[in-house]
Short mmCIF file of C-alpha atoms in Angstrom, two decimals:
data_model
loop_
_atom_site.label_atom_id
_atom_site.label_comp_id
_atom_site.label_asym_id
_atom_site.label_seq_id
_atom_site.Cartn_x
_atom_site.Cartn_y
_atom_site.Cartn_z
CA MET F 1 -70.48 10.46 26.19
CA LYS F 2 -67.94 11.65 28.94
CA ARG F 3 -65.14 11.94 26.66
CA PHE F 4 -67.18 14.48 24.46
CA ARG F 5 -68.13 16.40 27.32
CA HIS F 6 -64.28 16.88 28.39
CA SER F 7 -63.61 17.59 24.73
CA ILE F 8 -66.16 20.23 24.62
CA ILE F 9 -64.40 21.91 27.64
CA CYS F 10 -61.22 21.63 26.57
CA CYS F 11 -62.41 23.44 23.35
CA LEU F 12 -64.43 26.13 25.19
CA CYS F 13 -61.70 26.89 27.29
CA LEU F 14 -58.94 27.24 24.53
CA TRP F 15 -61.54 29.72 22.89
CA LEU F 16 -61.40 31.53 25.85
CA SER F 17 -57.75 31.72 26.14
CA ALA F 18 -57.54 33.37 22.86
CA CYS F 19 -60.16 36.19 23.93
CA GLY F 20 -57.28 38.28 24.96
CA SER F 21 -55.93 39.15 21.76
CA SER F 22 -58.16 40.51 18.67
CA ASP F 23 -57.00 41.73 15.13
CA GLU F 24 -60.38 44.17 15.09
CA TYR F 25 -58.26 46.88 14.85
CA VAL F 26 -55.21 47.05 12.59
CA TYR F 27 -53.99 50.26 11.45
CA ASP F 28 -50.96 51.09 9.14
CA PHE F 29 -48.10 52.68 11.21
CA THR F 30 -45.02 52.62 9.06
CA GLU F 31 -45.19 56.17 8.95
CA PHE F 32 -45.15 56.62 12.36
CA ARG F 33 -42.64 54.34 13.07
CA GLN F 34 -40.61 56.26 10.72
CA GLU F 35 -40.90 59.95 12.39
CA GLN F 36 -41.37 58.32 15.91
CA PRO F 37 -43.02 61.71 17.39
CA ARG F 38 -41.85 62.62 21.21
CA SER F 39 -44.19 65.43 21.70
CA ILE F 40 -47.77 66.31 20.61
CA LEU F 41 -49.65 69.29 20.72
CA VAL F 42 -53.21 69.26 20.90
CA LEU F 43 -54.88 72.01 18.82
CA PRO F 44 -58.23 73.38 19.71
CA PRO F 45 -60.85 71.24 18.06
CA LEU F 46 -62.76 72.45 14.57
CA ASN F 47 -66.33 72.65 15.88
CA HIS F 48 -69.16 72.24 13.69
CA THR F 49 -71.77 72.44 16.03
CA THR F 50 -73.39 75.35 17.57
CA ASP F 51 -71.74 75.16 21.44
CA LEU F 52 -68.98 77.47 21.10
CA GLU F 53 -67.50 76.66 24.58
CA LEU F 54 -66.83 72.72 23.28
CA TYR F 55 -62.94 73.07 22.74
CA ASP F 56 -62.00 74.33 26.35
CA HIS F 57 -63.80 71.21 27.79
CA PHE F 58 -61.98 69.18 24.96
CA MET F 59 -58.74 70.67 25.80
CA ALA F 60 -59.15 70.12 29.63
CA THR F 61 -59.47 66.30 29.09
CA ILE F 62 -57.61 64.99 26.09
CA SER F 63 -53.91 65.55 27.42
CA VAL F 64 -54.70 62.56 29.76
CA PRO F 65 -54.92 59.57 27.37
CA ILE F 66 -52.11 60.98 25.31
CA ALA F 67 -49.60 61.43 28.05
CA GLU F 68 -50.61 57.99 29.51
CA ARG F 69 -49.55 56.65 26.47
CA GLY F 70 -46.14 58.09 26.69
CA PHE F 71 -45.74 61.20 24.55
CA TYR F 72 -44.94 64.74 26.01
CA VAL F 73 -48.14 66.76 25.91
CA PHE F 74 -47.87 70.37 25.62
CA PRO F 75 -49.48 72.21 28.63
CA ALA F 76 -53.06 73.25 27.50
CA ASN F 77 -53.29 76.23 29.68
CA ASN F 78 -49.84 77.81 28.45
CA VAL F 79 -50.52 76.96 24.96
CA ARG F 80 -54.44 78.43 25.29
CA HIS F 81 -52.48 81.55 26.81
CA TYR F 82 -49.47 81.82 24.06
CA MET F 83 -51.92 81.25 21.09
CA GLN F 84 -54.03 84.16 22.34
CA ASP F 85 -51.12 86.27 22.54
CA GLN F 86 -50.25 85.54 18.83
CA GLY F 87 -53.77 85.89 18.04
CA ILE F 88 -53.85 82.13 16.66
CA ALA F 89 -56.43 80.92 19.16
CA ASP F 90 -59.18 80.61 16.78
CA PRO F 91 -59.44 76.93 15.84
CA GLY F 92 -60.56 78.02 12.05
CA LEU F 93 -57.43 80.06 12.10
CA LEU F 94 -55.40 77.59 13.27
CA ASP F 95 -56.63 74.95 10.67
CA ASP F 96 -55.38 76.91 7.74
CA ILE F 97 -52.05 77.48 9.25
CA ARG F 98 -49.27 75.07 7.53
CA VAL F 99 -48.77 71.93 10.09
CA LYS F 100 -44.85 72.54 9.43
CA ARG F 101 -45.25 76.07 11.29
CA PHE F 102 -45.86 74.04 14.58
CA LYS F 103 -42.45 73.00 14.66
CA GLU F 104 -40.98 76.64 14.55
CA LEU F 105 -43.68 77.73 17.11
CA PHE F 106 -43.71 74.89 19.70
CA ASP F 107 -41.06 72.61 18.69
CA ALA F 108 -43.56 69.78 18.70
CA ASP F 109 -43.12 66.79 16.82
CA ALA F 110 -46.57 66.21 16.02
CA VAL F 111 -50.31 68.18 15.83
CA LEU F 112 -53.35 66.34 16.83
CA LYS F 113 -56.20 67.89 15.02
CA THR F 114 -59.87 67.05 15.93
CA ASN F 115 -62.95 67.96 14.10
CA ILE F 116 -66.13 67.74 16.22
CA GLN F 117 -68.54 67.06 13.48
CA ASN F 118 -71.79 66.52 15.28
CA ILE F 119 -73.32 66.48 18.77
CA ARG F 120 -76.96 65.83 19.09
CA LYS F 121 -78.44 66.48 22.46
CA PRO F 122 -82.35 65.72 23.35
CA LEU F 123 -84.34 68.09 24.82
CA ILE F 124 -84.01 68.99 28.80
CA GLY F 125 -84.80 66.01 31.14
CA MET F 126 -83.72 63.51 28.83
CA ASP F 127 -80.43 61.46 28.92
CA GLY F 128 -78.15 60.46 26.14
CA ALA F 129 -76.73 62.19 23.36
CA THR F 130 -74.79 61.39 20.10
CA ILE F 131 -71.46 62.52 18.82
CA GLN F 132 -69.45 62.24 16.05
CA TYR F 133 -65.79 63.36 15.65
CA GLU F 134 -62.80 62.84 14.05
CA MET F 135 -59.25 62.80 15.03
CA ALA F 136 -55.99 63.23 12.98
CA LEU F 137 -52.08 63.14 13.81
CA TYR F 138 -49.89 65.23 11.69
CA SER F 139 -45.91 65.06 11.58
CA THR F 140 -44.69 68.60 11.83
CA VAL F 141 -41.54 67.50 9.87
CA SER F 142 -42.77 66.14 6.98
CA GLY F 143 -46.50 67.39 6.91
CA GLU F 144 -47.87 64.09 6.52
CA LEU F 145 -50.82 62.19 8.01
CA LEU F 146 -49.64 59.67 10.96
CA TRP F 147 -52.70 58.51 12.19
CA HIS F 148 -56.48 59.13 11.30
CA ARG F 149 -59.80 57.80 12.87
CA THR F 150 -63.41 58.81 13.13
CA TYR F 151 -65.73 58.03 16.02
CA ARG F 152 -69.41 57.78 16.47
CA TYR F 153 -70.66 57.62 19.72
CA GLU F 154 -73.96 56.92 21.54
CA TYR F 155 -73.43 58.65 25.02
CA ASP F 156 -75.89 57.74 27.71
CA SER F 157 -75.48 59.47 30.83
CA GLY F 158 -76.97 58.30 34.26
CA PRO F 159 -76.86 55.43 36.54
CA ASN F 160 -77.21 52.98 33.30
CA PHE F 161 -74.55 53.24 30.86
CA THR F 162 -75.85 51.57 27.64
CA ILE F 163 -72.57 51.93 25.49
CA ALA F 164 -70.49 50.37 28.48
CA ALA F 165 -72.82 47.45 28.33
CA ASN F 166 -72.97 47.35 24.32
CA ASN F 167 -69.13 47.16 24.20
CA PHE F 168 -68.71 44.80 26.75
CA PHE F 169 -70.03 42.06 24.51
CA PHE F 170 -69.70 43.51 21.07
CA SER F 171 -67.17 45.81 20.48
CA SER F 172 -63.18 46.02 20.43
CA TRP F 173 -61.81 47.58 23.85
CA ALA F 174 -59.00 49.51 22.32
CA ALA F 175 -60.00 53.29 22.49
CA GLN F 176 -63.07 52.91 24.20
CA LEU F 177 -62.37 54.91 27.36
CA LEU F 178 -60.56 57.42 25.10
CA VAL F 179 -63.72 58.19 23.21
CA GLU F 180 -65.94 58.04 26.53
CA LEU F 181 -63.56 60.40 28.30
CA VAL F 182 -63.86 63.06 25.20
CA ALA F 183 -67.68 62.27 25.26
CA SER F 184 -68.60 62.73 28.85
CA ALA F 185 -66.54 66.09 28.52
CA LEU F 186 -68.16 67.20 25.24
CA VAL F 187 -71.65 66.24 27.13
CA ARG F 188 -70.32 68.01 30.31
CA ASP F 189 -71.07 65.07 32.28
CA LEU F 190 -68.77 65.96 35.28
CA PRO F 191 -69.38 63.13 37.95
CA HIS F 192 -68.60 60.56 35.00
CA LEU F 193 -65.73 62.66 33.84
CA HIS F 194 -64.28 62.71 37.26
CA TYR F 195 -64.76 58.93 37.70
CA LEU F 196 -62.96 58.23 34.53
CA VAL F 197 -59.92 60.14 35.03
CA SER F 198 -59.31 59.03 38.54
CA ASN F 199 -60.19 55.21 38.13
CA GLY F 200 -59.97 54.48 34.59
CA SER F 201 -56.86 53.37 32.94
CA PHE F 202 -55.40 55.21 29.90
CA GLU F 203 -52.59 53.20 29.14
CA THR F 204 -54.20 51.42 26.06
CA THR F 205 -56.83 53.58 25.19
CA LEU F 206 -55.24 55.53 22.39
CA PRO F 207 -55.05 53.10 19.32
CA LEU F 208 -51.40 54.78 18.80
CA LEU F 209 -48.09 53.17 19.14
CA SER F 210 -46.65 53.94 22.48
CA GLY F 211 -44.43 56.90 22.90
CA PRO F 212 -41.08 57.49 24.47
CA TYR F 213 -41.77 57.47 27.94
CA LYS F 214 -43.76 54.18 27.66
CA ASN F 215 -41.65 51.24 27.04
CA THR F 216 -44.26 48.80 26.45
CA ASP F 217 -45.47 46.02 23.93
CA PRO F 218 -46.34 48.72 20.59
CA ASP F 219 -49.76 46.04 20.64
CA LEU F 220 -50.74 46.15 23.75
CA TYR F 221 -53.57 48.40 23.13
CA GLN F 222 -55.48 45.43 21.19
CA GLU F 223 -55.73 43.48 24.85
CA THR F 224 -58.35 44.50 27.44
CA PRO F 225 -57.22 45.97 30.39
CA ARG F 226 -58.72 44.28 33.43
CA ALA F 227 -59.27 47.38 35.28
CA TYR F 228 -61.52 48.69 32.76
CA ARG F 229 -63.15 45.38 32.33
CA SER F 230 -64.21 45.26 36.18
CA TYR F 231 -65.19 48.64 35.90
CA PHE F 232 -67.69 48.48 33.51
CA ALA F 233 -68.76 45.03 34.68
CA GLU F 234 -69.53 47.00 37.94
CA LEU F 235 -71.26 49.62 36.13
CA SER F 236 -73.39 47.94 33.78
CA LYS F 237 -74.66 45.05 35.76
CA ASN F 238 -78.37 46.26 35.29
CA LYS F 239 -77.74 46.82 31.40
CA LYS F 240 -76.10 43.58 31.07
CA ASN F 241 -79.02 41.72 32.23
CA GLN F 242 -81.29 43.73 29.89
CA LEU F 243 -79.20 42.60 26.93
CA LEU F 244 -78.87 39.32 27.98
CA SER F 245 -82.65 39.13 28.10
CA GLY F 246 -82.85 40.91 24.82
CA ASP F 247 -85.56 43.40 26.26
CA GLU F 248 -83.62 46.79 24.80
CA ASN F 249 -82.18 47.03 21.30
CA THR F 250 -78.86 49.10 21.55
CA VAL F 251 -76.87 50.45 19.11
CA PRO F 252 -73.06 49.39 19.42
CA ILE F 253 -70.41 51.83 18.76
CA SER F 254 -69.57 52.09 14.82
CA GLU F 255 -65.95 52.44 14.28
CA GLU F 256 -65.13 53.41 10.62
CA LYS F 257 -62.58 51.34 9.81
CA PHE F 258 -59.89 51.98 6.65
CA VAL F 259 -61.55 55.03 5.57
CA VAL F 260 -59.65 57.11 3.25
CA PRO F 261 -58.13 59.90 5.47
CA GLN F 262 -59.06 63.15 4.22
CA PRO F 263 -56.64 65.88 5.65
CA PHE F 264 -57.96 68.85 7.31
CA GLU F 265 -55.42 70.88 5.19
CA GLU F 266 -57.22 70.17 1.82
CA GLU F 267 -60.32 72.00 2.98
CA GLU F 268 -60.63 74.95 1.20
CA ILE F 269 -62.39 78.00 2.22
CA SER F 270 -65.30 78.36 -0.89
CA GLY F 271 -66.44 81.69 0.23
CA GLN F 272 -67.32 84.54 -1.85
CA ASP F 273 -64.33 86.88 -2.58
CA PRO F 274 -64.93 89.59 0.22
CA LEU F 275 -64.17 92.34 -2.37
CA GLN F 276 -67.10 91.55 -4.91
CA ASN F 277 -69.59 92.85 -2.32
CA ASN F 278 -67.60 95.86 -1.02
CA PRO F 279 -70.03 98.41 0.34
CA ALA F 280 -67.31 101.03 -0.26
CA GLU F 281 -67.71 100.63 -4.28
CA ASP F 282 -71.13 101.97 -3.70
CA LEU F 283 -70.23 105.06 -2.00
CA GLU F 284 -67.68 105.66 -4.74
CA LYS F 285 -70.46 106.47 -7.08
CA PRO F 286 -71.88 109.51 -5.66
CA ALA F 287 -68.32 110.56 -5.06
CA GLU F 288 -67.76 110.40 -8.89
CA SER F 289 -70.76 112.31 -9.57
CA ILE F 290 -69.76 115.31 -7.19
CA LYS F 291 -66.48 115.22 -8.97
CA ASP F 292 -68.17 115.66 -12.26
CA GLU F 293 -70.24 118.15 -11.15
CA ASP F 294 -67.10 120.31 -9.89
CA VAL F 295 -65.67 120.09 -13.44
CA MET F 296 -68.96 121.41 -14.86
CA ALA F 297 -68.91 124.45 -12.55
CA ALA F 298 -65.52 125.23 -13.34
CA ASP F 299 -66.18 125.32 -17.23
CA ILE F 300 -69.34 126.90 -16.77
CA ASP F 301 -68.01 130.22 -18.70
CA LYS F 302 -67.50 128.22 -21.93
CA ASP F 303 -68.92 129.50 -24.85
CA SER F 304 -71.06 127.84 -27.51
CA SER F 305 -67.95 126.68 -29.47
CA GLY F 306 -66.48 125.12 -26.20
CA GLU F 307 -63.81 127.72 -25.83
CA SER F 308 -63.24 129.19 -22.56
CA ARG F 309 -62.60 132.80 -21.69
CA LEU F 310 -58.91 132.51 -20.82
CA ASP F 311 -58.08 130.88 -24.09
CA ARG F 312 -60.01 133.91 -25.78
CA LEU F 313 -58.10 136.64 -24.18
CA LEU F 314 -54.68 134.85 -25.15
CA ARG F 315 -55.58 134.49 -28.78
CA GLU F 316 -56.74 138.25 -28.73
CA LEU F 317 -53.13 139.06 -26.92
CA GLU F 318 -51.46 136.99 -29.54
CA ALA F 319 -53.10 138.77 -32.46
CA GLU F 320 -52.50 142.52 -30.94
CA GLN F 321 -48.73 141.60 -30.49
CA ARG F 322 -48.76 140.31 -34.24
CA GLN F 323 -50.17 143.53 -35.58
CA LEU F 324 -47.72 145.48 -33.43
CA ASP F 325 -44.77 143.55 -34.64
CA GLN F 326 -45.89 144.15 -38.16
CA ALA F 327 -46.59 147.93 -37.57
CA ILE F 328 -42.98 148.20 -36.16
CA GLU F 329 -41.67 146.42 -39.28
CA ASN F 330 -43.34 148.62 -41.53
CA GLU F 331 -41.75 151.55 -39.98
CA MET P 1 -59.22 15.93 18.79
CA THR P 2 -61.80 14.20 20.73
CA PHE P 3 -59.93 10.79 19.59
CA LEU P 4 -56.71 11.83 20.68
CA ILE P 5 -58.14 12.51 24.45
CA ARG P 6 -58.13 9.23 26.29
CA LYS P 7 -60.89 8.46 29.14
CA LYS P 8 -58.43 9.00 32.33
CA SER P 9 -56.41 11.93 30.85
CA GLY P 10 -59.45 13.75 29.56
CA LYS P 11 -60.53 15.12 33.01
CA ILE P 12 -57.06 16.21 33.97
CA LEU P 13 -56.73 18.07 30.45
CA ALA P 14 -59.95 19.89 30.69
CA ILE P 15 -58.90 21.10 34.13
CA ALA P 16 -55.57 22.39 32.83
CA ALA P 17 -57.12 23.98 30.04
CA LEU P 18 -59.58 25.65 32.20
CA CYS P 19 -56.77 27.03 34.25
CA LEU P 20 -55.18 28.34 31.39
CA SER P 21 -57.90 30.43 29.95
CA LEU P 22 -58.37 31.87 33.64
CA VAL P 23 -54.83 32.95 33.22
CA ALA P 24 -54.71 34.11 29.76
CA CYS P 25 -58.11 36.09 30.26
CA GLY P 26 -56.74 37.82 33.55
CA GLY P 27 -54.22 39.87 31.86
CA ARG P 28 -52.06 42.52 33.36
CA ASP P 29 -53.29 45.01 35.88
CA PHE P 30 -52.88 48.49 34.60
CA LYS P 31 -52.61 51.50 36.62
CA PRO P 32 -52.32 55.14 35.23
CA SER P 33 -48.63 55.89 35.05
CA TYR P 34 -49.30 59.68 36.60
CA GLN P 35 -51.17 61.38 39.06
CA TRP P 36 -54.02 63.14 37.82
CA SER P 37 -56.89 62.81 40.04
CA GLN P 38 -58.98 65.89 40.06
CA TYR P 39 -56.88 68.06 37.66
CA PRO P 40 -59.03 67.54 34.17
CA GLY P 41 -62.16 68.35 35.90
CA GLN P 42 -60.84 71.46 38.16
CA TYR P 43 -59.11 72.91 35.08
CA TYR P 44 -62.85 72.53 33.53
CA PHE P 45 -64.08 74.46 36.02
CA TYR P 46 -61.08 76.96 35.85
CA LEU P 47 -61.97 77.47 31.95
CA GLU P 48 -65.95 77.53 32.74
CA ASP P 49 -65.69 80.62 35.48
CA GLU P 50 -64.19 82.86 33.27
CA GLY P 51 -65.97 85.85 33.19
CA GLU P 52 -67.49 85.57 36.65
CA LYS P 53 -64.45 85.60 38.81
CA THR P 54 -61.13 87.39 38.61
CA VAL P 55 -58.08 85.87 37.01
CA GLU P 56 -56.40 85.70 40.53
CA GLU P 57 -59.26 83.97 42.07
CA ARG P 58 -59.36 81.21 39.40
CA ALA P 59 -55.63 80.78 39.43
CA THR P 60 -55.83 80.65 43.01
CA GLU P 61 -58.27 77.79 43.00
CA LEU P 62 -56.67 75.85 40.89
CA LEU P 63 -53.26 76.44 42.52
CA LYS P 64 -54.41 74.28 45.37
CA VAL P 65 -54.97 71.28 43.36
CA THR P 66 -51.77 71.62 41.15
CA GLN P 67 -49.84 71.77 44.52
CA LYS P 68 -51.47 68.71 45.89
CA LEU P 69 -50.76 66.81 42.69
CA ILE P 70 -46.99 67.88 42.27
CA GLU P 71 -46.38 66.95 45.98
CA ALA P 72 -48.20 63.78 45.80
CA GLY P 73 -46.51 62.80 42.42
CA GLU P 74 -43.14 63.60 43.17
CA LYS P 75 -43.16 61.05 45.86
CA GLU P 76 -43.89 58.55 43.43
CA GLN P 77 -42.34 60.18 40.71
CA LYS P 78 -45.43 60.33 38.75
CA VAL P 79 -45.98 64.05 38.11
CA PRO P 80 -47.69 64.08 34.68
CA PRO P 81 -46.22 65.97 31.72
CA GLY P 82 -47.05 69.66 31.37
CA LEU P 83 -48.33 69.72 35.26
CA TYR P 84 -45.16 71.91 36.06
CA ALA P 85 -45.59 74.66 33.63
CA GLU P 86 -49.26 74.41 34.32
CA HIS P 87 -48.46 75.43 37.95
CA ALA P 88 -45.70 77.86 37.02
CA PHE P 89 -48.51 79.48 34.80
CA LEU P 90 -50.89 79.84 37.72
CA LEU P 91 -48.07 81.19 39.62
CA MET P 92 -47.24 83.69 37.04
CA GLN P 93 -51.15 84.83 36.97
CA THR P 94 -50.97 85.31 40.91
CA HIS P 95 -47.86 87.56 40.59
CA GLN P 96 -45.60 85.10 42.15
CA TYR P 97 -42.82 85.29 39.52
CA GLU P 98 -39.71 83.81 41.36
CA ASP P 99 -41.60 80.42 41.93
CA SER P 100 -42.83 80.36 38.57
CA GLN P 101 -39.74 80.76 37.26
CA SER P 102 -38.45 77.73 39.36
CA PHE P 103 -41.35 75.36 38.31
CA TYR P 104 -40.72 76.30 34.55
CA GLU P 105 -37.17 75.35 34.83
CA LYS P 106 -38.39 72.11 36.58
CA GLU P 107 -40.47 71.45 33.76
CA VAL P 108 -37.53 71.70 31.15
CA LYS P 109 -35.44 69.28 33.42
CA ALA P 110 -38.34 66.60 33.68
CA TRP P 111 -39.34 66.87 29.68
CA PRO P 112 -36.65 68.17 27.21
CA GLU P 113 -39.08 68.30 24.80
CA SER P 114 -40.64 71.55 26.26
CA ARG P 115 -37.36 73.48 26.19
CA TYR P 116 -38.51 75.75 23.31
CA PHE P 117 -41.69 76.79 24.22
CA ILE P 118 -41.22 76.95 28.01
CA GLU P 119 -38.16 79.43 27.17
CA LYS P 120 -40.70 81.71 25.19
CA MET P 121 -42.95 81.41 28.68
CA ILE P 122 -40.02 82.35 30.58
CA ALA P 123 -39.20 85.25 28.66
CA GLU P 124 -42.70 86.43 28.73
CA LEU P 125 -42.32 86.01 32.45
CA GLN P 126 -39.43 88.32 32.58
CA LYS P 127 -40.91 90.86 30.82
CA LYS P 128 -43.60 90.95 33.32
CA ARG P 129 -41.09 91.21 36.04
CA GLY P 130 -39.42 93.98 34.34
CA LEU P 131 -36.06 92.38 34.13
#
């Protein structure tokens, strides 16, 4: 019996020792390895929600995880100013611009496009929100997609962090801090945002290979940073107890894996041709009728035969001339 | 596996495995590689106050933060990418053109990837100075 117990402990410990690594998130980085981008330009996100100020808040926070991953991120405020000067600050307009053009404008190696698809906020006085957004990294050299991911996120502000507790048990650690950072920026949960930026570790959050300023193991992002773990362990004690007792049903993050990437470039504007409903066309019709009237006014003196007075005079003059010529010849 | 473990060595093995598991789970201690502190939050305020305050007022508020961050970051060589440029841009907004150019040059020195873009910003700066 004792031997059996020991063996069980052995197996349990071996199983625990393997908890550091996980193969939950796998992505094909062959194109990324070929390109080896050094600098990333973050474009203002395409916003399919009604909140128009979202992209500024997004831009304020997103450079942190990318820089911590070891890339050069273009300064957000400078870029914003420059784009406004160039008249390309509108995210919809930026989406139409060829990706390769950003090499000429900024000398950026890669461009990060974000598409905020959905944000559902409950009524005032209630906590929580649902956020869905996708991110795609394009190379400005080849114009190809380097990395793509879609996130759906149940955000719960306040003293208890539902998602935190959830992920502590069920989901992979990679990219969760990033997702939470973006989510807190989008929901404008400022205290939480401050806490994350100052206390969180973003080294392993962005599920990308590390950049030139970070010489770490490329697969490091699969591991769980200890600081992050302890942070959530502190925050979600209450929630954890609830989960263990099975009081509450909570929905974990759903990360869509191996989704066939849909590049932003392929989206076409399927609007009506602006010329088809041109109001100027309606104005042309009265203009034409006026024209006709003018022509009519000029030809008012026409005879019933359709001959104008001037023509008749000319004809009479010609006839007189001919008669005179004949008289001269007869003499 | 059970038949391989003898009675006496079992206990020792179990303890060893327990230690191993603890070591493996501990992982490494991760710290942010740059000094960010309050910058993203303050930049958020800077954007939010647009329309309520003048450009100079907003810029001077954010300048205090970037100044502190750069001072703290330079000690540990932890100035995040783009922060010199942001600081320089705020200096430009508060009409301190000479300081602004020196910080733009610092950015290029620290992050050579930014050269092309920063040169454009410097050209704009010199236009404002009237050079």
